[in-house]
PDB file of C-alpha atoms in Angstrom:
ATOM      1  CA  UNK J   1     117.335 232.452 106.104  1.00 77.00           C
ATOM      2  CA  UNK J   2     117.561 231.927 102.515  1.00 92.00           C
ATOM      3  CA  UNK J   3     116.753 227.807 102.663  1.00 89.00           C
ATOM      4  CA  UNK J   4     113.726 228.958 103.860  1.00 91.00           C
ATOM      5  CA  UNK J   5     112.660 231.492 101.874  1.00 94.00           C
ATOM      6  CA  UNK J   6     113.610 229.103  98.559  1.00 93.00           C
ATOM      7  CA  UNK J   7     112.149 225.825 100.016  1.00 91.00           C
ATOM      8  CA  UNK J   8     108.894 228.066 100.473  1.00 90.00           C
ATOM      9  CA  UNK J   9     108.433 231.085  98.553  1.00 93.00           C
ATOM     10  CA  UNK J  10     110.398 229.903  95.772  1.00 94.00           C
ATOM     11  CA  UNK J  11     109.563 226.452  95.249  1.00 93.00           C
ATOM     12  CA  UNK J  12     105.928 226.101  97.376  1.00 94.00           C
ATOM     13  CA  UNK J  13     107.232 223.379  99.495  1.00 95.00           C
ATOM     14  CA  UNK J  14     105.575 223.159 103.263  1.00 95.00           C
ATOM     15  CA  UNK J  15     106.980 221.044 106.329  1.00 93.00           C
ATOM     16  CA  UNK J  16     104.210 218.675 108.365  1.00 95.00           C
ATOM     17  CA  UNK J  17     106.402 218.064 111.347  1.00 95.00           C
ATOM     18  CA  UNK J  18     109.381 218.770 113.267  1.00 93.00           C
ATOM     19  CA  UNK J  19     112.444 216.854 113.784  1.00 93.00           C
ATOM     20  CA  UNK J  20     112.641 216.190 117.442  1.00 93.00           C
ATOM     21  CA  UNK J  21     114.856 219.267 119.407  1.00 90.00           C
ATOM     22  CA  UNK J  22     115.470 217.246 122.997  1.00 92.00           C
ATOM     23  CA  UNK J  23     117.176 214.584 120.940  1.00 96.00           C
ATOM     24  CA  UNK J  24     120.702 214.905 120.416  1.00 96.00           C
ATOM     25  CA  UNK J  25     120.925 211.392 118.378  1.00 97.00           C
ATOM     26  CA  UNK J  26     119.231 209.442 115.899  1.00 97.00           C
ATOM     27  CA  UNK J  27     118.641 208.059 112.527  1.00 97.00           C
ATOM     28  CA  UNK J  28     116.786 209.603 109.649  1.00 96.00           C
ATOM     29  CA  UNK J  29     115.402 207.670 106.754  1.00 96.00           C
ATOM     30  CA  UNK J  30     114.440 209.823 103.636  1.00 94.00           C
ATOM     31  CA  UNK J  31     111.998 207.915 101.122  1.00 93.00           C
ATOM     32  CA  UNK J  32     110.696 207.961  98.391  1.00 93.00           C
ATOM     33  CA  UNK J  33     114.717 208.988  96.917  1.00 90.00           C
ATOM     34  CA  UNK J  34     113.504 208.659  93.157  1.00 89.00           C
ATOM     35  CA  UNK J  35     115.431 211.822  91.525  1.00 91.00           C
ATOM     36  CA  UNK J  36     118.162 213.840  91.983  1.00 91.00           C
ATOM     37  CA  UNK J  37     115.605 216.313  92.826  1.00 93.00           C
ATOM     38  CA  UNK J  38     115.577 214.729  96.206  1.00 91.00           C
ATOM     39  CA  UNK J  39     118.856 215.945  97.481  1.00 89.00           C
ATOM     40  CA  UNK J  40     118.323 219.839  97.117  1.00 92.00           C
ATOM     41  CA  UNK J  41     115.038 219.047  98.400  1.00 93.00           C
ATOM     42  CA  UNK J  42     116.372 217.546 101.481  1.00 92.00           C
ATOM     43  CA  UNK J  43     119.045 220.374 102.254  1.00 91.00           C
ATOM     44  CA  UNK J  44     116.635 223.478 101.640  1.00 93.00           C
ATOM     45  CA  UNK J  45     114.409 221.397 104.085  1.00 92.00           C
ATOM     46  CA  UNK J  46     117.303 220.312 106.719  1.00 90.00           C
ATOM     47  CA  UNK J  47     118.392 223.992 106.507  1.00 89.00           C
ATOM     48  CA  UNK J  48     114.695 225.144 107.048  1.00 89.00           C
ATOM     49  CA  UNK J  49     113.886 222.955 110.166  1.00 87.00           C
ATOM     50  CA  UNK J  50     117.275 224.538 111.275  1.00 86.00           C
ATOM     51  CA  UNK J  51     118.867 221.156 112.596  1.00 90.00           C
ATOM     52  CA  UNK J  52     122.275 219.424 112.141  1.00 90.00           C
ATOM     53  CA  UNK J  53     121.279 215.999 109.985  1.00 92.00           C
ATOM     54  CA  UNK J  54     124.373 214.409 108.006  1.00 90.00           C
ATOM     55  CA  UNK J  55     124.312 212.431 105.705  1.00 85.00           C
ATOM     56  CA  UNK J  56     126.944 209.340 103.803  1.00 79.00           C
ATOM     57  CA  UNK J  57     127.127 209.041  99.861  1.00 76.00           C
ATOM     58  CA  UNK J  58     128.833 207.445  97.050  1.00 76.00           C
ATOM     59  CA  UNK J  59     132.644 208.678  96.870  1.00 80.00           C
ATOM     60  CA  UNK J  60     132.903 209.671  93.606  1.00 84.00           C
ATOM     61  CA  UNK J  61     130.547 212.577  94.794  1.00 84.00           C
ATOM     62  CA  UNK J  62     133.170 213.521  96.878  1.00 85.00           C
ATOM     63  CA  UNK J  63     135.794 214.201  93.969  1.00 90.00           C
ATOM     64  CA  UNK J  64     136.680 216.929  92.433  1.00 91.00           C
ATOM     65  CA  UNK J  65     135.733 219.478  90.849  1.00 90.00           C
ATOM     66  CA  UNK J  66     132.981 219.186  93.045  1.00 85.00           C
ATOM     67  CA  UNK J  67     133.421 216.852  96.425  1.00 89.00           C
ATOM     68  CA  UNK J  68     133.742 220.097  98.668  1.00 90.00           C
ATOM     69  CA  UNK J  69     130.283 220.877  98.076  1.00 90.00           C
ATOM     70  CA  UNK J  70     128.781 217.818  99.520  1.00 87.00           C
ATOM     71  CA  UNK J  71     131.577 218.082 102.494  1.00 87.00           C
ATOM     72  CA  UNK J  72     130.193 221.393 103.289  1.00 88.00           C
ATOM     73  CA  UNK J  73     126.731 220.274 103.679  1.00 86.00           C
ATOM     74  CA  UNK J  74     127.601 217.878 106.227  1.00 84.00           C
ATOM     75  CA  UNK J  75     128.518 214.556 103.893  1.00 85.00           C
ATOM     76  CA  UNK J  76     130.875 211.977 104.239  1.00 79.00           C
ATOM     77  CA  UNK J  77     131.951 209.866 101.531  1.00 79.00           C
ATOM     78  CA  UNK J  78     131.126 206.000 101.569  1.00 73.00           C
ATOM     79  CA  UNK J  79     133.367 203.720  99.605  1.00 65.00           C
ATOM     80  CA  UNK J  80     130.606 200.933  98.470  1.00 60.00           C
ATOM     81  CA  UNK J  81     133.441 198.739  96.442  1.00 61.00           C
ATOM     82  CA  UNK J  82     134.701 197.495  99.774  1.00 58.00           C
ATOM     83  CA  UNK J  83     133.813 194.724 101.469  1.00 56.00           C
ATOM     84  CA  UNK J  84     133.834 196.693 105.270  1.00 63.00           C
ATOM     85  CA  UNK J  85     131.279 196.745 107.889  1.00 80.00           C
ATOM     86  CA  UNK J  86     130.091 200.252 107.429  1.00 82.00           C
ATOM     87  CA  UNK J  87     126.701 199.343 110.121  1.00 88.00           C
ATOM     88  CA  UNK J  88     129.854 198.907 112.915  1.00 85.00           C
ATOM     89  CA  UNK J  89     131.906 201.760 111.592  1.00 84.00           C
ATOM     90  CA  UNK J  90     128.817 203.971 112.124  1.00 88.00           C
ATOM     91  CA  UNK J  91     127.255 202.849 115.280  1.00 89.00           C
ATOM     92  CA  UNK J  92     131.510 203.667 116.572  1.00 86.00           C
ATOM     93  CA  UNK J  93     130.789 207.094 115.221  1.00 85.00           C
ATOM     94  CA  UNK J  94     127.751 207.516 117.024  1.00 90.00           C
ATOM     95  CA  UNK J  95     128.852 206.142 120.351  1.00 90.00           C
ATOM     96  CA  UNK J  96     131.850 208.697 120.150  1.00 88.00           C
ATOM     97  CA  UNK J  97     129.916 212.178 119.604  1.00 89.00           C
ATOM     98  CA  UNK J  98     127.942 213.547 122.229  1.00 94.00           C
ATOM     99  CA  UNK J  99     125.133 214.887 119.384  1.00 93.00           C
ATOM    100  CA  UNK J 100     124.771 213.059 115.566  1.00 92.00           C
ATOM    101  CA  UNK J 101     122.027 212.652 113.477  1.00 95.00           C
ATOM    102  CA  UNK J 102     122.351 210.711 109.967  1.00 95.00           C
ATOM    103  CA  UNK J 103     120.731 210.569 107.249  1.00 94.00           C
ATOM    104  CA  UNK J 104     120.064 207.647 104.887  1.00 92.00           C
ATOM    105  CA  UNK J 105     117.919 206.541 102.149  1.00 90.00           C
ATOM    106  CA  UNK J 106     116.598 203.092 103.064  1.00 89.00           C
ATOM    107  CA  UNK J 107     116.347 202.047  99.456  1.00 83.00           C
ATOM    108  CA  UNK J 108     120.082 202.809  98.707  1.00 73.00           C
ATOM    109  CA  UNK J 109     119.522 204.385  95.403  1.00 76.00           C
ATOM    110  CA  UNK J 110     117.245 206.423  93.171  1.00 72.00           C
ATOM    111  CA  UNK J 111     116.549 203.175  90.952  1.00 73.00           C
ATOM    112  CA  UNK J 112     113.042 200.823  91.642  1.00 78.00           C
ATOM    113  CA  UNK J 113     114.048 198.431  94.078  1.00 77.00           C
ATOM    114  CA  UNK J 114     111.933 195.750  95.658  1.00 78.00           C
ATOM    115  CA  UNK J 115     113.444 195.821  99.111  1.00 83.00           C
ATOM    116  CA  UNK J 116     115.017 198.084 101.303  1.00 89.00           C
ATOM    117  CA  UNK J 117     118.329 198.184 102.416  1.00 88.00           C
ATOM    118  CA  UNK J 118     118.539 197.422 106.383  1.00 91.00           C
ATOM    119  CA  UNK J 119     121.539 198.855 107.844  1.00 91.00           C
ATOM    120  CA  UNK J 120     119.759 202.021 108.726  1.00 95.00           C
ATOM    121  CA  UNK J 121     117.511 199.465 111.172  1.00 96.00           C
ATOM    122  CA  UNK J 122     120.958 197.889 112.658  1.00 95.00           C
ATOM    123  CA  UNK J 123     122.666 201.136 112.736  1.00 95.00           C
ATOM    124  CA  UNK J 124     119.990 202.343 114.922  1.00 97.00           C
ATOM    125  CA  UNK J 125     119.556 199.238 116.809  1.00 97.00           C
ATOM    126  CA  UNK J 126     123.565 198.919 117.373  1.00 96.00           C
ATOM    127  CA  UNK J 127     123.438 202.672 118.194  1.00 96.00           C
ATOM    128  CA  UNK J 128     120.457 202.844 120.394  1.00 97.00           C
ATOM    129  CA  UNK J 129     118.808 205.556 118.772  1.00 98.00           C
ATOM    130  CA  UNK J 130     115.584 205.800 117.321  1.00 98.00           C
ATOM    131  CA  UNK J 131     114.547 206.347 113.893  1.00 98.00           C
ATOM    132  CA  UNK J 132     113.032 209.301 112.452  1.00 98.00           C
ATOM    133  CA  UNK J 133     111.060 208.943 108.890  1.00 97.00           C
ATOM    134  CA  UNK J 134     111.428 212.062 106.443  1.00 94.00           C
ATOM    135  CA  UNK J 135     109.034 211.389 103.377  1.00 96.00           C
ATOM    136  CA  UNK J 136     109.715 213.599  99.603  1.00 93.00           C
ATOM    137  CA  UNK J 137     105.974 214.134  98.710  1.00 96.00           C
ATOM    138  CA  UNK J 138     106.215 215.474  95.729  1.00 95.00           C
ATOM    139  CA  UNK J 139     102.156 215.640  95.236  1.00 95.00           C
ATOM    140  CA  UNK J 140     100.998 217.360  97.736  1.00 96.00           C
ATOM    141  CA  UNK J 141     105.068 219.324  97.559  1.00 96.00           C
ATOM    142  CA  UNK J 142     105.466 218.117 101.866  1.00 96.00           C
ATOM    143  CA  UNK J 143     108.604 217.214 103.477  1.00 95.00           C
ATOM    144  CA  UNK J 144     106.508 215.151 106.430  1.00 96.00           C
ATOM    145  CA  UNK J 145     108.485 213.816 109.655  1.00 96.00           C
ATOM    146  CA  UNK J 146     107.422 211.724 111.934  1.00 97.00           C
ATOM    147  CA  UNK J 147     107.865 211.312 115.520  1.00 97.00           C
ATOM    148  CA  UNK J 148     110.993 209.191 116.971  1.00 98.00           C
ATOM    149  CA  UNK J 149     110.578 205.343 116.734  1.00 98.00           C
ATOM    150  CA  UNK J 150     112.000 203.792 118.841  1.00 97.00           C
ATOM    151  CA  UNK J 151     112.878 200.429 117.265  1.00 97.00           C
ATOM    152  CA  UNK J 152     111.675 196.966 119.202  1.00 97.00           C
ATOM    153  CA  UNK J 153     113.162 193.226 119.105  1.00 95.00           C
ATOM    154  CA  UNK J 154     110.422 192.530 116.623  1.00 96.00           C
ATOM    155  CA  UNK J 155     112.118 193.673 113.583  1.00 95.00           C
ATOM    156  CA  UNK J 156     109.379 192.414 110.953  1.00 94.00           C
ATOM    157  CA  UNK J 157     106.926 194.676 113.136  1.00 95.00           C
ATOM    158  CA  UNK J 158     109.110 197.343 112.922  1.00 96.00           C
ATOM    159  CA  UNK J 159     109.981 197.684 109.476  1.00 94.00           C
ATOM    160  CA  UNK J 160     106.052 197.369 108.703  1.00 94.00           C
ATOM    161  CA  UNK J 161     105.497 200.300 111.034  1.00 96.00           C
ATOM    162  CA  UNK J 162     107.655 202.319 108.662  1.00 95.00           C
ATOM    163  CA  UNK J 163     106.813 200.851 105.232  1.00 94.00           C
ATOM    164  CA  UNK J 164     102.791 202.407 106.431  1.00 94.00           C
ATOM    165  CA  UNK J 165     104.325 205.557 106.935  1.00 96.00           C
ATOM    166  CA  UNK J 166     105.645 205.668 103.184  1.00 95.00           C
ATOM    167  CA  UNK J 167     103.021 203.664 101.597  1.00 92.00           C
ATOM    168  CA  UNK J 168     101.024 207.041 100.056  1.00 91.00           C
ATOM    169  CA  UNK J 169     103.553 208.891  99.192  1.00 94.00           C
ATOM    170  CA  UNK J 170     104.525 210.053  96.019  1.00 93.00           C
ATOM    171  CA  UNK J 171     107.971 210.862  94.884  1.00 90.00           C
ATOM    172  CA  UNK J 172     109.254 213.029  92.047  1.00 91.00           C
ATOM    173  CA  UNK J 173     109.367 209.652  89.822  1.00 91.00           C
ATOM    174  CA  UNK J 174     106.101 207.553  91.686  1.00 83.00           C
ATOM    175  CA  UNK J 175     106.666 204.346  89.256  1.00 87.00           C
ATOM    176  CA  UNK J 176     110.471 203.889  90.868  1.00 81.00           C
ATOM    177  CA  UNK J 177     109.248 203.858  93.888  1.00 87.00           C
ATOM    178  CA  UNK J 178     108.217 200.970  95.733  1.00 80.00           C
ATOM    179  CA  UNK J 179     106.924 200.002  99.676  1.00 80.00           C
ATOM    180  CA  UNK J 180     107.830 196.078 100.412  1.00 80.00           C
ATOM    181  CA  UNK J 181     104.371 194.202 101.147  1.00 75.00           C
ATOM    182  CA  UNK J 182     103.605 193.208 104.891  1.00 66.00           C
ATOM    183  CA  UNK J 183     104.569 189.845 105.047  1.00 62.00           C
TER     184      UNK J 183
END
């Protein structure tokens, strides 16, 4: 497969891990997202571990000249300017496919942010799926995945089980990248 052979001949990268096969559902979170480097990354990688992940953007990616593109790699677009409940419209999506894995950056965006956005924890939660971490190290050039987890009713215990999973890593930009504290 040619993913493969560019994700590791070409460009050196290695995967540490395995997204899980008997699963036919869950959520992926993909940290540190600090470059546009990330995305390429992250489909040379999906295409390596040979499993279906999609994945929700910005619209205007989806426009033209260039929107098919990120269609064809298993995107759909998100308008962010509305005021909808996107966590409901996506747990509905996931309660009507018999297989669906998404992917989401829990930071929202490639700028430094302080806190992490949550509605890959209620998507999962509302979808009863677990959630699967997928870490860009740049240093040590890793795509790392962790085992399943399946979320609890202790959500502050949660989300500090998956800020430790991040807290080493090093993205393509390490000073816009940030782990919340444990509170």
């Amino acid at each position: 497969m040619i993913s493969k052979f560019i994700f590791h001949k070409v460009l050196g990268w290695k995967l540490v891990g395995d997204f899980p096969r008997d699963l036919k559902k869950y959520v992926v979170i993909g940290a540190p997202h600090t470059s546009w480097k990330d995305f390429p990354i992250a489909i040379l990688a999906r295409n390596s571990f040979d499993v279906k992940i999609s994945f929700i953007g910005k619209a205007s990616l989806f426009k033209p000249p260039f929107g098919f593109i990120f269609r064809a790699l298993g995107g759909t677009p998100v308008d962010r300017s509305k005021r909808t409940n996107l966590v409901d419209s996506i747990v509905d999506v996931f309660n009507s496919k018999d297989e669906f894995r998404l992917a989401l950056s829990p930071e929202g965006t490639r700028a430094k942010v302080t806190e992490w956005k949550t509605g890959f924890y209620y998507i999962a939660k509302g979808a009863k799926v677990p959630v699967v971490m997928f870490a860009f190290d740049f240093e040590n050039k890793q795509i790392k995945v962790a085992e399943p987890y399946y979320l609890t009713d202790n959500m502050k215990a949660d989300m500090n089980h998956i800020y430790d999973f991040y807290r080493n890593i090093k993205g393509a930009k390490p000073e816009l990248f940030s782990v919340p504290d444990r509170d």
